[in-house]
Tab-separated table of C-alpha atoms in Angstrom:
chain	number	residue	atom	x	y	z
O	130	MET	CA	16.680	-53.407	-2.238
O	131	LYS	CA	15.953	-52.252	-6.629
O	132	ASN	CA	15.660	-48.392	-5.981
O	133	SER	CA	18.722	-48.217	-4.143
O	134	ASN	CA	20.447	-50.182	-6.668
O	135	GLN	CA	19.336	-48.285	-8.904
O	136	SER	CA	20.604	-45.346	-7.411
O	137	PHE	CA	23.852	-46.528	-6.394
O	138	THR	CA	24.094	-46.933	-10.365
O	139	LEU	CA	22.890	-43.377	-11.534
O	140	ASN	CA	25.353	-41.756	-8.555
O	141	LYS	CA	28.599	-43.750	-10.572
O	142	ARG	CA	27.150	-42.303	-14.605
O	143	VAL	CA	26.970	-39.332	-12.966
O	144	TRP	CA	30.897	-39.660	-10.903
O	145	CYS	CA	31.953	-41.175	-14.674
O	146	VAL	CA	30.430	-38.493	-16.212
O	147	ILE	CA	31.991	-35.671	-14.086
O	148	VAL	CA	35.058	-37.402	-13.764
O	149	GLY	CA	35.391	-37.539	-17.696
O	150	LEU	CA	34.657	-33.441	-17.702
O	151	VAL	CA	37.087	-32.983	-15.228
O	152	SER	CA	39.808	-35.056	-16.857
O	153	ILE	CA	39.048	-33.603	-20.602
O	154	SER	CA	39.029	-29.520	-18.685
O	155	SER	CA	42.701	-30.590	-17.269
O	156	GLY	CA	43.529	-32.073	-20.148
O	157	ALA	CA	42.273	-28.809	-22.184
O	158	ILE	CA	43.873	-26.449	-19.541
O	159	ALA	CA	47.496	-28.690	-20.222
O	160	ASP	CA	47.159	-28.612	-24.259
O	161	GLU	CA	46.375	-24.348	-23.974
O	162	LEU	CA	49.337	-24.000	-21.476
O	163	THR	CA	51.657	-25.836	-23.130
O	164	THR	CA	50.920	-23.627	-26.430
O	165	ALA	CA	50.606	-20.698	-24.244
O	166	LEU	CA	54.657	-22.589	-23.273
O	167	THR	CA	56.153	-23.153	-27.209
O	168	SER	CA	53.918	-20.678	-28.858
O	169	GLY	CA	55.931	-18.043	-27.273
O	170	LYS	CA	58.274	-14.941	-27.427
O	171	PRO	CA	62.611	-15.539	-26.236
O	172	SER	CA	64.425	-11.999	-26.998
O	173	ALA	CA	67.296	-10.123	-26.908
O	174	ASP	CA	68.754	-7.243	-26.186
O	175	PHE	CA	73.275	-6.670	-26.397
O	176	ASN	CA	74.324	-2.663	-26.069
O	177	LEU	CA	77.842	-2.413	-25.739
O	178	ARG	CA	79.130	0.992	-24.385
O	179	TYR	CA	83.247	3.332	-23.992
O	180	GLU	CA	82.090	5.898	-21.329
O	181	SER	CA	84.396	8.429	-20.054
O	182	VAL	CA	84.084	10.932	-17.330
O	183	GLU	CA	86.656	13.672	-17.037
O	184	GLN	CA	86.223	16.007	-13.751
O	185	GLU	CA	87.725	18.347	-11.448
O	186	ASN	CA	86.679	17.118	-8.892
O	187	GLY	CA	89.869	15.693	-7.423
O	188	LEU	CA	89.288	12.240	-8.268
O	189	LYS	CA	91.444	10.131	-11.533
O	190	ASP	CA	89.288	10.364	-14.956
O	191	ALA	CA	86.983	7.360	-15.093
O	192	SER	CA	86.811	5.627	-18.161
O	193	ALA	CA	85.286	1.936	-19.070
O	194	LEU	CA	83.570	-0.607	-21.912
O	195	THR	CA	80.606	-2.185	-20.779
O	196	LEU	CA	77.945	-5.431	-21.816
O	197	ARG	CA	74.843	-5.190	-20.700
O	198	THR	CA	72.685	-8.296	-22.207
O	199	ARG	CA	69.609	-8.606	-21.967
O	200	LEU	CA	67.369	-12.359	-23.356
O	201	ALA	CA	63.710	-12.624	-22.792
O	202	TYR	CA	61.889	-14.662	-22.472
O	203	THR	CA	57.648	-13.224	-23.713
O	204	THR	CA	54.755	-16.833	-23.818
O	205	GLY	CA	52.065	-17.295	-26.088
O	206	LYS	CA	48.129	-15.967	-24.283
O	207	VAL	CA	45.986	-18.268	-22.761
O	208	SER	CA	42.488	-16.633	-22.303
O	209	GLY	CA	43.759	-14.032	-21.986
O	210	TRP	CA	47.344	-14.923	-20.071
O	211	SER	CA	50.360	-14.070	-21.125
O	212	ALA	CA	53.844	-14.103	-19.310
O	213	LEU	CA	57.577	-12.834	-19.624
O	214	VAL	CA	60.861	-13.864	-17.906
O	215	GLU	CA	63.906	-11.535	-18.437
O	216	MET	CA	67.234	-12.578	-17.286
O	217	GLU	CA	70.086	-8.611	-17.291
O	218	ASP	CA	74.251	-8.794	-16.813
O	219	THR	CA	76.272	-5.958	-17.584
O	220	ARG	CA	79.678	-6.884	-17.834
O	221	ILE	CA	82.917	-4.743	-18.271
O	222	VAL	CA	84.787	-5.756	-21.406
O	223	LEU	CA	88.944	-5.888	-21.884
O	224	GLY	CA	89.487	-5.127	-19.293
O	225	GLN	CA	88.494	-1.461	-19.707
O	226	GLY	CA	86.386	-0.444	-15.916
O	227	ASP	CA	87.839	2.641	-14.508
O	228	TYR	CA	85.661	4.012	-13.120
O	229	SER	CA	84.035	3.658	-9.454
O	230	VAL	CA	80.387	2.792	-8.099
O	231	PRO	CA	80.271	3.893	-5.060
O	232	GLN	CA	77.275	2.791	-4.396
O	233	THR	CA	78.190	-0.228	-4.345
O	234	ALA	CA	82.421	0.519	-3.226
O	235	TYR	CA	83.758	-0.607	-6.537
O	236	GLN	CA	86.807	1.450	-5.796
O	237	SER	CA	85.100	3.745	-4.778
O	238	GLY	CA	87.256	7.340	-3.853
O	239	VAL	CA	89.130	6.232	-6.460
O	240	TYR	CA	88.102	7.440	-9.854
O	241	SER	CA	85.274	9.930	-11.257
O	242	VAL	CA	81.233	7.623	-11.320
O	243	ILE	CA	80.778	5.516	-13.859
O	244	ALA	CA	76.850	4.143	-12.563
O	245	ASP	CA	77.613	0.942	-14.255
O	246	PRO	CA	78.066	-2.679	-12.126
O	247	GLU	CA	78.760	-5.506	-13.111
O	248	HIS	CA	75.963	-7.158	-11.859
O	249	THR	CA	73.792	-10.651	-13.181
O	250	GLU	CA	69.879	-10.464	-11.467
O	251	LEU	CA	66.038	-10.509	-13.416
O	252	ASP	CA	65.408	-7.139	-14.974
O	253	GLN	CA	61.859	-8.361	-15.344
O	254	GLY	CA	59.694	-11.003	-14.232
O	255	PHE	CA	55.532	-10.449	-14.081
O	256	VAL	CA	51.915	-12.363	-15.561
O	257	GLN	CA	50.312	-10.785	-17.631
O	258	TYR	CA	46.308	-9.963	-17.765
O	259	THR	CA	45.605	-8.424	-21.150
O	260	SER	CA	41.096	-7.864	-22.759
O	261	GLU	CA	39.893	-4.972	-25.408
O	262	THR	CA	39.989	-2.814	-21.696
O	263	ILE	CA	41.863	-3.939	-18.977
O	264	THR	CA	46.217	-4.476	-19.189
O	265	ALA	CA	47.446	-6.275	-15.430
O	266	LYS	CA	50.258	-7.050	-14.245
O	267	ILE	CA	52.384	-8.334	-11.061
O	268	GLY	CA	55.895	-9.007	-10.412
O	269	ARG	CA	58.811	-7.414	-10.929
O	270	GLN	CA	57.608	-4.951	-14.185
O	271	VAL	CA	58.916	-2.053	-16.327
O	272	ILE	CA	56.992	1.317	-15.662
O	273	ALA	CA	57.447	4.315	-17.196
O	274	TRP	CA	54.674	7.197	-17.592
O	275	ASP	CA	54.619	10.943	-19.007
O	276	GLY	CA	58.050	11.183	-21.063
O	277	GLN	CA	59.549	10.079	-17.190
O	278	ARG	CA	59.942	12.818	-15.605
O	279	PHE	CA	58.149	11.474	-12.476
O	280	ILE	CA	58.005	7.618	-12.954
O	281	GLY	CA	60.715	5.902	-15.090
O	282	HIS	CA	63.241	3.223	-15.803
O	283	VAL	CA	66.654	4.820	-16.906
O	284	GLY	CA	67.086	3.092	-19.366
O	285	TRP	CA	70.259	5.127	-20.986
O	286	ARG	CA	72.039	2.819	-17.488
O	287	GLN	CA	73.255	-0.373	-18.148
O	288	ASP	CA	71.160	-1.538	-15.562
O	289	ARG	CA	67.834	-0.451	-15.711
O	290	GLN	CA	66.151	0.627	-12.712
O	291	THR	CA	62.531	-1.517	-12.316
O	292	PHE	CA	59.734	-2.332	-9.846
O	293	ASP	CA	57.844	-5.135	-7.218
O	294	ALA	CA	54.911	-3.974	-8.827
O	295	VAL	CA	51.079	-5.095	-9.204
O	296	SER	CA	50.085	-2.368	-12.317
O	297	VAL	CA	46.395	-1.847	-13.813
O	298	LYS	CA	45.479	0.038	-17.174
O	299	TYR	CA	41.968	0.711	-18.053
O	300	ASN	CA	40.513	2.299	-20.829
O	301	PRO	CA	36.884	2.272	-20.282
O	302	ARG	CA	36.975	4.182	-23.681
O	303	GLN	CA	39.288	5.399	-27.095
O	304	ASP	CA	40.679	8.681	-25.054
O	305	LEU	CA	40.565	7.996	-21.626
O	306	THR	CA	43.449	5.987	-19.708
O	307	LEU	CA	43.408	5.660	-16.123
O	308	ASN	CA	47.367	4.454	-14.653
O	309	TYR	CA	47.131	2.207	-11.388
O	310	ALA	CA	50.788	0.710	-9.406
O	311	TYR	CA	51.209	-0.353	-6.271
O	312	ILE	CA	55.396	-0.538	-5.863
O	313	THR	CA	56.803	-3.222	-2.760
O	314	GLN	CA	60.237	-2.412	-4.013
O	315	ARG	CA	62.919	0.170	-6.396
O	316	ASN	CA	65.299	-2.266	-8.158
O	317	ARG	CA	68.055	0.654	-8.691
O	318	ILE	CA	70.350	1.095	-10.931
O	319	PHE	CA	72.667	-0.091	-8.903
O	320	ALA	CA	72.212	-3.743	-9.079
O	321	GLU	CA	71.034	-5.219	-5.434
O	322	ALA	CA	73.575	-2.680	-3.484
O	323	GLN	CA	70.982	0.406	-3.332
O	324	ASP	CA	67.603	-1.577	-3.927
O	325	GLN	CA	64.447	-0.243	-2.010
O	326	ASP	CA	61.484	-2.082	0.268
O	327	SER	CA	58.835	1.004	0.107
O	328	LYS	CA	54.473	1.500	-0.048
O	329	ASP	CA	54.856	4.089	-3.430
O	330	HIS	CA	50.664	4.598	-4.802
O	331	LEU	CA	51.369	5.628	-8.075
O	332	PHE	CA	47.883	7.393	-9.691
O	333	ASN	CA	47.748	8.875	-13.213
O	334	ALA	CA	44.808	9.906	-15.458
O	335	SER	CA	44.902	11.194	-19.232
O	336	PHE	CA	42.085	11.914	-21.626
O	337	LYS	CA	43.156	13.554	-24.583
O	338	THR	CA	41.538	16.176	-27.006
O	339	SER	CA	41.770	17.866	-30.612
O	340	LEU	CA	44.587	20.212	-28.162
O	341	GLY	CA	45.775	17.272	-26.804
O	342	THR	CA	46.247	15.770	-23.796
O	343	LEU	CA	45.240	16.808	-20.752
O	344	THR	CA	47.280	14.347	-17.522
O	345	GLY	CA	46.245	14.223	-13.736
O	346	TYR	CA	48.723	12.015	-11.850
O	347	GLY	CA	49.315	11.582	-7.613
O	348	TYR	CA	52.466	10.116	-6.545
O	349	VAL	CA	51.967	8.856	-2.508
O	350	LEU	CA	56.108	7.520	-2.326
O	351	GLU	CA	56.642	5.967	0.965
O	352	LEU	CA	59.605	4.268	2.239
O	353	ASP	CA	59.694	0.925	4.222
O	354	ASN	CA	61.582	1.090	6.611
O	355	GLU	CA	59.501	2.210	9.116
O	356	THR	CA	60.736	5.364	9.297
O	357	GLU	CA	58.588	8.043	8.499
O	358	ASN	CA	59.777	9.206	5.294
O	359	ASP	CA	56.086	10.457	2.441
O	360	LEU	CA	56.919	12.004	-0.422
O	361	ASP	CA	53.846	13.024	-2.131
O	362	THR	CA	52.959	14.613	-5.460
O	363	PHE	CA	49.978	15.103	-7.506
O	364	GLY	CA	50.207	17.472	-11.235
O	365	VAL	CA	48.402	18.664	-13.421
O	366	SER	CA	50.352	18.738	-17.206
O	367	PHE	CA	48.875	19.713	-21.097
O	368	VAL	CA	51.251	18.482	-23.890
O	369	GLY	CA	49.882	18.386	-27.527
O	370	SER	CA	50.651	19.872	-31.049
O	371	ALA	CA	48.670	22.235	-33.983
O	372	VAL	CA	49.609	22.460	-37.296
O	373	ALA	CA	49.980	25.982	-39.436
O	374	GLY	CA	50.616	26.414	-42.117
O	375	GLY	CA	53.841	24.345	-43.259
O	376	THR	CA	55.372	24.453	-39.509
O	377	LYS	CA	53.860	21.976	-36.181
O	378	LEU	CA	53.854	23.590	-33.289
O	379	LEU	CA	54.411	22.091	-29.899
O	380	TYR	CA	53.647	23.026	-26.994
O	381	SER	CA	54.186	20.879	-22.805
O	382	LEU	CA	52.155	22.541	-19.891
O	383	GLU	CA	52.891	21.221	-16.391
O	384	TYR	CA	52.648	21.830	-12.306
O	385	ALA	CA	53.274	20.102	-9.409
O	386	ASN	CA	52.857	20.720	-5.465
O	387	GLN	CA	55.143	18.387	-3.448
O	388	THR	CA	55.418	17.998	0.235
O	389	SER	CA	58.034	15.381	2.065
O	390	GLU	CA	57.598	14.944	5.410
O	391	THR	CA	59.885	12.719	7.759
O	392	VAL	CA	60.292	12.225	11.698
O	393	ALA	CA	61.504	15.353	12.028
O	394	THR	CA	60.899	17.619	8.809
O	395	ASP	CA	58.000	18.520	6.650
O	396	PHE	CA	58.846	20.937	3.339
O	397	SER	CA	57.013	21.847	0.700
O	398	ALA	CA	57.946	22.708	-3.131
O	399	ASP	CA	56.164	23.046	-6.898
O	400	TYR	CA	57.704	21.903	-9.430
O	401	MET	CA	56.351	23.588	-13.782
O	402	LEU	CA	57.724	23.526	-16.824
O	403	ALA	CA	57.311	26.002	-20.316
O	404	GLU	CA	58.677	24.138	-22.738
O	405	PHE	CA	57.048	25.467	-26.610
O	406	GLY	CA	59.129	23.613	-29.878
O	407	ALA	CA	57.660	24.378	-34.372
O	408	VAL	CA	58.887	21.342	-36.432
O	409	MET	CA	59.557	22.648	-40.121
O	410	GLY	CA	61.360	21.179	-43.155
O	411	GLY	CA	62.876	18.523	-41.046
O	412	LEU	CA	64.196	20.518	-37.809
O	413	THR	CA	62.678	20.440	-33.825
O	414	ALA	CA	63.432	23.436	-32.280
O	415	LYS	CA	62.566	23.988	-29.216
O	416	LEU	CA	62.985	26.796	-26.243
O	417	GLY	CA	62.256	25.712	-22.445
O	418	TYR	CA	61.969	26.985	-18.104
O	419	GLU	CA	60.968	23.897	-15.326
O	420	SER	CA	61.379	24.806	-12.362
O	421	LEU	CA	62.325	22.836	-9.672
O	422	GLY	CA	60.992	25.024	-6.163
O	423	SER	CA	62.613	25.008	-2.944
O	424	ASP	CA	61.485	25.358	0.039
O	425	ASP	CA	63.161	28.467	1.595
O	426	ALA	CA	66.651	26.954	0.217
O	427	ALA	CA	65.988	24.437	3.439
O	428	TYR	CA	64.375	21.395	0.005
O	429	GLY	CA	64.417	20.417	-3.429
O	430	PHE	CA	61.464	19.407	-4.997
O	431	SER	CA	62.408	15.534	-5.736
O	432	THR	CA	62.664	13.170	-8.007
O	433	PRO	CA	63.296	9.368	-6.626
O	434	LEU	CA	62.523	7.784	-9.105
O	435	ALA	CA	62.340	9.361	-13.071
O	436	THR	CA	64.437	9.426	-16.521
O	437	MET	CA	66.619	11.422	-14.548
O	438	HIS	CA	69.714	10.932	-17.089
O	439	LYS	CA	66.723	11.825	-19.642
O	440	PHE	CA	66.321	16.105	-17.257
O	441	ASN	CA	68.520	19.414	-16.811
O	442	GLY	CA	71.756	17.963	-19.251
O	443	TRP	CA	73.412	14.626	-19.646
O	444	ALA	CA	76.547	15.515	-17.589
O	445	ASP	CA	73.822	13.747	-14.888
O	446	ILE	CA	74.940	16.573	-11.932
O	447	PHE	CA	72.387	17.812	-10.445
O	448	LEU	CA	70.753	14.543	-9.915
O	449	THR	CA	69.621	15.077	-6.917
O	450	THR	CA	67.854	18.744	-6.619
O	451	PRO	CA	70.109	21.233	-4.517
O	452	ALA	CA	68.469	22.817	-1.314
O	453	GLN	CA	67.663	26.258	-3.190
O	454	GLY	CA	65.505	24.080	-6.012
O	455	LEU	CA	66.748	24.130	-9.758
O	456	VAL	CA	65.620	26.834	-11.869
O	457	ASP	CA	67.004	25.354	-16.283
O	458	THR	CA	66.272	27.488	-19.490
O	459	TYR	CA	67.026	25.480	-22.024
O	460	ILE	CA	67.289	25.824	-26.020
O	461	SER	CA	67.319	22.062	-28.572
O	462	LEU	CA	68.420	21.800	-31.957
O	463	ALA	CA	67.175	17.931	-33.459
O	464	GLY	CA	67.144	17.273	-37.472
O	465	GLY	CA	69.371	13.918	-39.816
O	466	ALA	CA	71.968	14.024	-41.529
O	467	LEU	CA	74.770	11.212	-43.029
O	468	GLY	CA	71.390	8.829	-42.277
O	469	GLY	CA	70.711	9.581	-38.756
O	470	LYS	CA	69.020	11.989	-36.365
O	471	TRP	CA	71.833	13.964	-34.658
O	472	MET	CA	70.469	16.768	-31.665
O	473	ALA	CA	72.511	19.960	-29.690
O	474	ALA	CA	70.732	21.273	-26.421
O	475	TYR	CA	71.991	24.233	-24.150
O	476	HIS	CA	71.302	24.878	-20.810
O	477	SER	CA	71.786	27.664	-17.945
O	478	PHE	CA	70.915	26.728	-14.148
O	479	GLU	CA	69.885	28.793	-12.098
O	480	ALA	CA	68.345	28.524	-8.443
O	481	ASP	CA	65.094	28.825	-6.999
O	482	LYS	CA	66.156	29.974	-3.974
O	483	ALA	CA	69.192	32.404	-3.917
O	484	SER	CA	71.903	31.697	-1.299
O	485	ASP	CA	75.336	33.353	0.009
O	486	SER	CA	76.724	30.236	-2.136
O	487	VAL	CA	74.106	29.327	-4.575
O	488	ASP	CA	73.222	31.426	-7.557
O	489	ASP	CA	74.567	30.058	-11.021
O	490	LEU	CA	73.823	27.537	-11.196
O	491	GLY	CA	76.833	26.460	-14.569
O	492	SER	CA	75.832	25.798	-17.923
O	493	GLU	CA	75.679	22.528	-19.820
O	494	LEU	CA	76.182	21.113	-23.442
O	495	ASP	CA	74.806	18.969	-24.978
O	496	LEU	CA	74.850	17.092	-28.513
O	497	GLN	CA	73.794	13.636	-29.530
O	498	TYR	CA	74.132	11.617	-33.032
O	499	VAL	CA	72.596	8.003	-33.530
O	500	ARG	CA	72.418	6.134	-37.168
O	501	ALA	CA	69.963	2.863	-37.275
O	502	TYR	CA	70.547	0.479	-39.734
O	503	GLY	CA	67.569	-2.459	-40.427
O	504	PRO	CA	65.704	-3.240	-37.654
O	505	HIS	CA	67.686	-4.369	-35.614
O	506	TYR	CA	71.438	-3.052	-35.349
O	507	SER	CA	72.052	0.540	-34.031
O	508	ILE	CA	75.369	2.906	-33.382
O	509	GLY	CA	75.639	6.511	-30.989
O	510	LEU	CA	78.304	9.172	-30.264
O	511	LYS	CA	77.521	11.414	-26.710
O	512	TYR	CA	79.040	14.399	-25.603
O	513	ALA	CA	77.943	16.665	-22.735
O	514	ALA	CA	79.808	18.887	-21.197
O	515	TYR	CA	78.772	21.568	-17.547
O	516	SER	CA	80.436	24.304	-16.861
O	517	GLY	CA	80.102	24.636	-13.231
O	518	ASP	CA	79.428	27.085	-10.664
O	519	SER	CA	78.565	27.273	-6.510
O	520	GLY	CA	81.166	24.229	-5.366
O	521	LYS	CA	79.835	22.423	-9.327
O	522	VAL	CA	82.628	21.631	-10.473
O	523	ASP	CA	83.501	21.322	-14.309
O	524	THR	CA	82.636	18.231	-16.287
O	525	ASP	CA	83.135	16.568	-19.597
O	526	LYS	CA	81.890	13.392	-20.952
O	527	LEU	CA	81.768	11.464	-23.598
O	528	TRP	CA	79.955	7.902	-25.080
O	529	ALA	CA	80.030	6.220	-28.042
O	530	TRP	CA	77.528	2.866	-28.485
O	531	PHE	CA	76.659	-0.171	-30.422
O	532	SER	CA	73.372	-1.765	-30.366
O	533	ALA	CA	71.510	-5.194	-31.044
O	534	LYS	CA	67.971	-6.427	-30.950
O	535	PHE	CA	66.491	-9.870	-32.276
């Protein structure tokens, strides 16, 4: 009996110690979580923008004055873990909503299109882990890689593109970056009207050298709609710069091959880019050749997850590549004036594989001026004038905006 009582007393003491440690640990964790939540950082982003569209397409000229608001909160870190929640809202201001968004059935067929529907939604909401070499996120997030030619956020539109995904960025050394993401939903720019369930695998690896950055990528896209709808793109790019005398030379080369498979079709097309430029005396000049190839004038190279407004002219005529493909030969000039930055670009478009009805695809002039006022405010003016050919209609677009970030 004596040994039994001693054993019972010992066990009781052990359990008391364990319970005490758990209580202390739970309290410490609770304290850390409380500190993370209360030491976080709120942020706000406002964009008030006027846009007008004139087209020779039989529709009424469009105009819109919209205010986009983003409110976010990023928590502090607990053992490398943190979280972000961001809400986004777009409203028509002062009743200036004479435009259409066919994807949402808003005044479809009445006015020309301005792709900024009214909406309120969760823009981002993810949990993140960071260490010296790894950044991992799970949840709704922005993914923007390599200038956004293939994977981007379409941040020009008021409702930007985000993804429900798991993403990992790994830097085993300073000159090597490995990226992977698995996307289960593409949250498009038309509120929830065209969000797409998907099973997308994104691979991207870049290596920095003294001459530039070499990047290889594979984007294996599949819509989760119970039909075969695969779009696989594999490519390589090299982007860099060099200094010769007082001039900085810029260069970009890229090649990719794409296969598109559905139940009834199987296509293949190539992508090529060659861009060269120079920075001298405060001016930046670039000359470029971009080809989104065609498979025998039946299929054009596609970039469905890109920030497409950034490429092939701001008038957004070629958001969908023609079946005959698209060749964009362009020149741009940028510099500073009146405390801000200006840019002008000219594009000449033609088909990669000409047909009887599609050959010359027109030209476009783009102009922009942006000025920042301190760290929080900026204004901008932007103009695009597209001269159509091969069935494309003449299009003029004008934007003026005021942005504030806190």
